PDB file of C-alpha atoms in Angstrom:
ATOM      1  CA  MET A  18     109.602  95.623  90.611  1.00  0.00           C
ATOM      2  CA  PRO A  19     110.152  94.801  94.257  1.00  0.00           C
ATOM      3  CA  VAL A  20     107.808  92.481  96.113  1.00  0.00           C
ATOM      4  CA  HIS A  21     106.801  95.253  98.562  1.00  0.00           C
ATOM      5  CA  LEU A  22     106.289  98.835  97.481  1.00  0.00           C
ATOM      6  CA  PRO A  23     104.632 101.077 100.094  1.00  0.00           C
ATOM      7  CA  ILE A  24     102.126 103.622  98.813  1.00  0.00           C
ATOM      8  CA  ILE A  25      99.367 105.825 100.208  1.00  0.00           C
ATOM      9  CA  GLU A  26      95.854 104.814  99.257  1.00  0.00           C
ATOM     10  CA  PHE A  27      93.033 107.190 100.028  1.00  0.00           C
ATOM     11  CA  HIS A  28      90.020 106.054  98.052  1.00  0.00           C
ATOM     12  CA  GLN A  29      87.476 103.344  97.474  1.00  0.00           C
ATOM     13  CA  ASP A  30      88.141 103.016  93.772  1.00  0.00           C
ATOM     14  CA  GLU A  31      89.359  99.805  92.230  1.00  0.00           C
ATOM     15  CA  VAL A  32      90.382  98.816  88.724  1.00  0.00           C
ATOM     16  CA  TRP A  33      88.175  95.935  87.605  1.00  0.00           C
ATOM     17  CA  GLU A  34      89.176  95.648  83.977  1.00  0.00           C
ATOM     18  CA  LEU A  35      92.353  96.645  82.187  1.00  0.00           C
ATOM     19  CA  PRO A  36      92.461  98.140  78.719  1.00  0.00           C
ATOM     20  CA  PRO A  37      93.328  95.653  75.953  1.00  0.00           C
ATOM     21  CA  HIS A  38      97.023  94.683  75.997  1.00  0.00           C
ATOM     22  CA  ALA A  39      97.633  96.240  79.434  1.00  0.00           C
ATOM     23  CA  GLU A  40      99.878  94.362  81.858  1.00  0.00           C
ATOM     24  CA  VAL A  41      99.545  94.217  85.650  1.00  0.00           C
ATOM     25  CA  LEU A  42     102.748  95.349  87.366  1.00  0.00           C
ATOM     26  CA  ALA A  43     101.603  95.128  91.001  1.00  0.00           C
ATOM     27  CA  ARG A  44      98.675  93.765  92.986  1.00  0.00           C
ATOM     28  CA  SER A  45      97.705  93.660  96.650  1.00  0.00           C
ATOM     29  CA  ASP A  46      95.272  92.069  99.051  1.00  0.00           C
ATOM     30  CA  LYS A  47      92.906  94.981  98.311  1.00  0.00           C
ATOM     31  CA  THR A  48      92.872  94.758  94.530  1.00  0.00           C
ATOM     32  CA  GLY A  49      94.221  92.681  91.693  1.00  0.00           C
ATOM     33  CA  VAL A  50      95.470  95.823  89.953  1.00  0.00           C
ATOM     34  CA  GLU A  51      97.533  98.230  92.049  1.00  0.00           C
ATOM     35  CA  MET A  52      99.709  99.239  89.112  1.00  0.00           C
ATOM     36  CA  PHE A  53      99.661  98.546  85.383  1.00  0.00           C
ATOM     37  CA  ARG A  54     101.201  99.646  82.138  1.00  0.00           C
ATOM     38  CA  LEU A  55      99.981  99.835  78.594  1.00  0.00           C
ATOM     39  CA  GLY A  56     103.093  99.160  76.585  1.00  0.00           C
ATOM     40  CA  ASP A  57     105.463 102.078  76.837  1.00  0.00           C
ATOM     41  CA  ARG A  58     102.670 104.651  76.472  1.00  0.00           C
ATOM     42  CA  ALA A  59     100.831 104.672  79.812  1.00  0.00           C
ATOM     43  CA  MET A  60     101.312 103.595  83.412  1.00  0.00           C
ATOM     44  CA  GLY A  61      98.572 103.597  86.035  1.00  0.00           C
ATOM     45  CA  VAL A  62      99.075 103.592  89.794  1.00  0.00           C
ATOM     46  CA  GLN A  63      96.122 103.019  92.117  1.00  0.00           C
ATOM     47  CA  GLY A  64      97.669 104.807  95.108  1.00  0.00           C
ATOM     48  CA  HIS A  65      99.259 108.212  95.504  1.00  0.00           C
ATOM     49  CA  PRO A  66     103.073 108.158  95.481  1.00  0.00           C
ATOM     50  CA  GLU A  67     103.023 111.961  95.241  1.00  0.00           C
ATOM     51  CA  TYR A  68     101.279 112.444  98.607  1.00  0.00           C
ATOM     52  CA  SER A  69     103.268 113.675 101.566  1.00  0.00           C
ATOM     53  CA  LYS A  70     102.179 113.323 105.171  1.00  0.00           C
ATOM     54  CA  ASP A  71     101.022 116.961 105.123  1.00  0.00           C
ATOM     55  CA  ILE A  72      98.804 116.391 102.078  1.00  0.00           C
ATOM     56  CA  LEU A  73      97.303 113.224 103.559  1.00  0.00           C
ATOM     57  CA  MET A  74      96.615 114.891 106.913  1.00  0.00           C
ATOM     58  CA  SER A  75      95.056 117.922 105.232  1.00  0.00           C
ATOM     59  CA  ILE A  76      92.674 115.713 103.236  1.00  0.00           C
ATOM     60  CA  ALA A  77      91.851 113.568 106.267  1.00  0.00           C
ATOM     61  CA  ASP A  78      91.153 116.611 108.453  1.00  0.00           C
ATOM     62  CA  ARG A  79      88.932 118.167 105.758  1.00  0.00           C
ATOM     63  CA  LEU A  80      86.917 114.948 105.379  1.00  0.00           C
ATOM     64  CA  LEU A  81      86.640 114.704 109.157  1.00  0.00           C
ATOM     65  CA  ARG A  82      85.266 118.264 109.377  1.00  0.00           C
ATOM     66  CA  GLN A  83      82.743 117.372 106.657  1.00  0.00           C
ATOM     67  CA  ASN A  84      81.676 114.299 108.671  1.00  0.00           C
ATOM     68  CA  LEU A  85      82.794 111.994 105.856  1.00  0.00           C
ATOM     69  CA  LEU A  86      85.287 110.196 108.111  1.00  0.00           C
ATOM     70  CA  LEU A  87      85.277 109.091 111.717  1.00  0.00           C
ATOM     71  CA  ASP A  88      87.902 110.205 114.245  1.00  0.00           C
ATOM     72  CA  CYS A  89      89.093 106.612 114.583  1.00  0.00           C
ATOM     73  CA  GLN A  90      89.663 106.332 110.808  1.00  0.00           C
ATOM     74  CA  VAL A  91      91.802 109.460 110.794  1.00  0.00           C
ATOM     75  CA  ASP A  92      93.734 108.237 113.850  1.00  0.00           C
ATOM     76  CA  VAL A  93      94.509 104.932 112.095  1.00  0.00           C
ATOM     77  CA  ALA A  94      95.704 106.747 108.971  1.00  0.00           C
ATOM     78  CA  LYS A  95      97.935 109.089 110.978  1.00  0.00           C
ATOM     79  CA  ALA A  96      99.401 106.228 113.003  1.00  0.00           C
ATOM     80  CA  SER A  97     100.139 104.136 109.908  1.00  0.00           C
ATOM     81  CA  PHE A  98     101.924 107.036 108.259  1.00  0.00           C
ATOM     82  CA  ASP A  99     104.070 107.553 111.352  1.00  0.00           C
ATOM     83  CA  VAL A 100     105.192 103.910 111.151  1.00  0.00           C
ATOM     84  CA  ARG A 101     106.266 103.903 107.510  1.00  0.00           C
ATOM     85  CA  GLN A 102     106.140 106.355 104.654  1.00  0.00           C
ATOM     86  CA  PRO A 103     106.426 105.704 100.927  1.00  0.00           C
ATOM     87  CA  ASP A 104     109.959 106.004  99.586  1.00  0.00           C
ATOM     88  CA  LYS A 105     109.648 108.996  97.252  1.00  0.00           C
ATOM     89  CA  GLU A 106     113.108 108.447  95.776  1.00  0.00           C
ATOM     90  CA  PHE A 107     112.236 104.871  94.889  1.00  0.00           C
ATOM     91  CA  TRP A 108     108.940 105.975  93.331  1.00  0.00           C
ATOM     92  CA  LYS A 109     110.912 108.467  91.222  1.00  0.00           C
ATOM     93  CA  LYS A 110     113.053 105.546  90.024  1.00  0.00           C
ATOM     94  CA  VAL A 111     109.915 103.545  89.183  1.00  0.00           C
ATOM     95  CA  CYS A 112     108.540 106.431  87.098  1.00  0.00           C
ATOM     96  CA  ARG A 113     111.875 107.076  85.402  1.00  0.00           C
ATOM     97  CA  GLY A 114     112.232 103.352  84.741  1.00  0.00           C
ATOM     98  CA  PHE A 115     108.881 103.357  82.974  1.00  0.00           C
ATOM     99  CA  LEU A 116     109.768 106.417  80.907  1.00  0.00           C
ATOM    100  CA  LYS A 117     113.072 104.795  79.898  1.00  0.00           C
ATOM    101  CA  GLY A 118     111.429 101.447  79.097  1.00  0.00           C
ATOM    102  CA  ARG A 119     113.075  99.553  81.945  1.00  0.00           C
ATOM    103  CA  LEU A 120     110.099  98.870  84.211  1.00  0.00           C
ATOM    104  CA  GLN A 121     109.362  95.154  84.457  1.00  0.00           C
ATOM    105  CA  PRO A 122     106.722  93.337  86.512  1.00  0.00           C
ATOM    106  CA  GLN A 123     107.782  91.167  89.442  1.00  0.00           C
ATOM    107  CA  GLN A 124     108.159  87.622  88.129  1.00  0.00           C
ATOM    108  CA  GLN A 125     107.774  85.807  91.429  1.00  0.00           C
ATOM    109  CA  LYS A 126     104.522  85.595  93.352  1.00  0.00           C
ATOM    110  CA  GLN A 127     103.929  89.005  94.849  1.00  0.00           C
ATOM    111  CA  GLN A 128     103.078  89.627  98.461  1.00  0.00           C
ATOM    112  CA  PRO A 129     100.630  92.406  99.267  1.00  0.00           C
ATOM    113  CA  PRO A 130     102.398  95.758  99.425  1.00  0.00           C
ATOM    114  CA  GLN A 131     102.431  97.577 102.712  1.00  0.00           C
ATOM    115  CA  GLN A 132     100.142 100.501 102.213  1.00  0.00           C
ATOM    116  CA  HIS A 133      99.069 103.572 104.072  1.00  0.00           C
ATOM    117  CA  LYS A 134      95.411 103.469 103.308  1.00  0.00           C
ATOM    118  CA  LEU A 135      92.372 105.070 104.763  1.00  0.00           C
ATOM    119  CA  GLN A 136      89.208 103.136 104.046  1.00  0.00           C
ATOM    120  CA  LEU A 137      86.183 105.373 103.546  1.00  0.00           C
TER     121      LEU A 137
END
Protein backbone atom coordinates (compact mmCIF):
# COMPACT_ATOMS: atom_id res chain seq x y z
CA MET A 1 0.00 0.00 0.00
CA PRO A 2 1.28 3.47 -0.78
CA VAL A 3 1.63 6.08 1.94
CA HIS A 4 -0.91 8.39 0.23
CA LEU A 5 -4.02 7.08 -1.47
CA PRO A 6 -6.57 9.76 -2.41
CA ILE A 7 -10.23 8.86 -1.97
CA ILE A 8 -13.58 10.64 -1.79
CA GLU A 9 -15.21 10.69 1.62
CA PHE A 10 -18.78 11.86 1.88
CA HIS A 11 -20.07 10.81 5.28
CA GLN A 12 -19.76 11.17 9.01
CA ASP A 13 -19.38 7.47 9.68
CA GLU A 14 -16.30 6.03 11.30
CA VAL A 15 -15.18 2.51 12.11
CA TRP A 16 -14.56 2.28 15.85
CA GLU A 17 -13.99 -1.43 16.24
CA LEU A 18 -12.79 -4.04 13.77
CA PRO A 19 -14.13 -7.57 13.59
CA PRO A 20 -11.92 -10.18 15.30
CA HIS A 21 -8.76 -10.93 13.28
CA ALA A 22 -9.25 -7.93 10.96
CA GLU A 23 -6.16 -5.94 9.97
CA VAL A 24 -5.96 -2.19 9.35
CA LEU A 25 -4.56 -1.43 5.89
CA ALA A 26 -4.85 2.37 5.93
CA ARG A 27 -5.59 5.15 8.41
CA SER A 28 -5.85 8.92 8.25
CA ASP A 29 -6.06 12.00 10.41
CA LYS A 30 -9.86 11.55 10.39
CA THR A 31 -10.02 7.94 11.51
CA GLY A 32 -7.81 5.10 12.62
CA VAL A 33 -9.49 2.78 10.12
CA GLU A 34 -9.77 4.04 6.54
CA MET A 35 -9.33 0.57 5.07
CA PHE A 36 -9.15 -2.94 6.51
CA ARG A 37 -9.23 -6.56 5.51
CA LEU A 38 -10.47 -9.70 7.15
CA GLY A 39 -8.08 -12.32 5.88
CA ASP A 40 -8.69 -12.97 2.22
CA ARG A 41 -12.48 -12.92 2.62
CA ALA A 42 -13.43 -9.25 3.08
CA MET A 43 -12.01 -5.78 2.53
CA GLY A 44 -13.60 -2.59 3.82
CA VAL A 45 -12.96 0.92 2.51
CA GLN A 46 -14.28 3.93 4.41
CA GLY A 47 -14.35 6.25 1.38
CA HIS A 48 -15.83 5.88 -2.08
CA PRO A 49 -13.28 4.93 -4.76
CA GLU A 50 -16.18 4.31 -7.15
CA TYR A 51 -17.42 7.92 -7.07
CA SER A 52 -16.79 10.16 -10.04
CA LYS A 53 -16.94 13.94 -9.95
CA ASP A 54 -20.43 13.78 -11.49
CA ILE A 55 -21.72 11.45 -8.76
CA LEU A 56 -20.21 13.58 -6.00
CA MET A 57 -21.63 16.80 -7.44
CA SER A 58 -25.07 15.23 -7.89
CA ILE A 59 -25.14 14.13 -4.24
CA ALA A 60 -23.82 17.48 -3.02
CA ASP A 61 -26.38 19.43 -5.06
CA ARG A 62 -29.23 17.20 -3.81
CA LEU A 63 -28.17 17.68 -0.17
CA LEU A 64 -27.86 21.41 -0.77
CA ARG A 65 -31.41 21.57 -2.17
CA GLN A 66 -32.63 19.66 0.90
CA ASN A 67 -30.86 22.19 3.16
CA LEU A 68 -28.63 19.45 4.58
CA LEU A 69 -25.46 21.22 3.40
CA LEU A 70 -24.34 24.81 3.22
CA ASP A 71 -23.24 26.49 -0.02
CA CYS A 72 -19.74 26.91 1.39
CA GLN A 73 -19.47 23.17 2.13
CA VAL A 74 -20.41 22.30 -1.44
CA ASP A 75 -17.97 24.90 -2.79
CA VAL A 76 -15.13 23.38 -0.74
CA ALA A 77 -15.96 19.88 -1.99
CA LYS A 78 -16.08 21.02 -5.62
CA ALA A 79 -12.81 22.93 -5.31
CA SER A 80 -11.01 19.99 -3.69
CA PHE A 81 -12.15 17.65 -6.44
CA ASP A 82 -10.87 20.06 -9.09
CA VAL A 83 -7.42 19.98 -7.46
CA ARG A 84 -7.01 16.21 -7.30
CA GLN A 85 -9.16 13.23 -8.09
CA PRO A 86 -8.79 9.63 -6.93
CA ASP A 87 -6.81 7.45 -9.31
CA LYS A 88 -9.44 4.95 -10.45
CA GLU A 89 -6.88 2.75 -12.19
CA PHE A 90 -4.85 2.49 -9.00
CA TRP A 91 -7.97 1.67 -6.98
CA LYS A 92 -8.71 -1.11 -9.48
CA LYS A 93 -5.22 -2.47 -8.80
CA VAL A 94 -5.85 -2.30 -5.04
CA CYS A 95 -9.09 -4.29 -5.42
CA ARG A 96 -7.52 -6.80 -7.79
CA GLY A 97 -4.55 -7.13 -5.44
CA PHE A 98 -6.90 -8.02 -2.61
CA LEU A 99 -8.78 -10.56 -4.72
CA LYS A 100 -5.47 -12.16 -5.76
CA GLY A 101 -4.11 -12.17 -2.20
CA ARG A 102 -1.38 -9.62 -2.86
CA LEU A 103 -2.63 -6.64 -0.86
CA GLN A 104 -0.31 -5.82 2.03
CA PRO A 105 -0.52 -3.01 4.58
CA GLN A 106 2.05 -0.21 4.51
CA GLN A 107 4.84 -1.18 6.88
CA GLN A 108 6.22 2.29 7.51
CA LYS A 109 4.40 4.95 9.48
CA GLN A 110 1.58 6.18 7.30
CA GLN A 111 0.85 9.80 6.59
CA PRO A 112 -2.77 10.87 6.32
CA PRO A 113 -4.11 10.23 2.82
CA GLN A 114 -5.18 13.20 0.78
CA GLN A 115 -8.92 12.96 0.63
CA HIS A 116 -11.77 14.68 -1.08
CA LYS A 117 -14.16 14.85 1.79
CA LEU A 118 -17.24 16.82 2.54
CA GLN A 119 -17.93 17.10 6.25
CA LEU A 120 -21.63 17.11 7.07
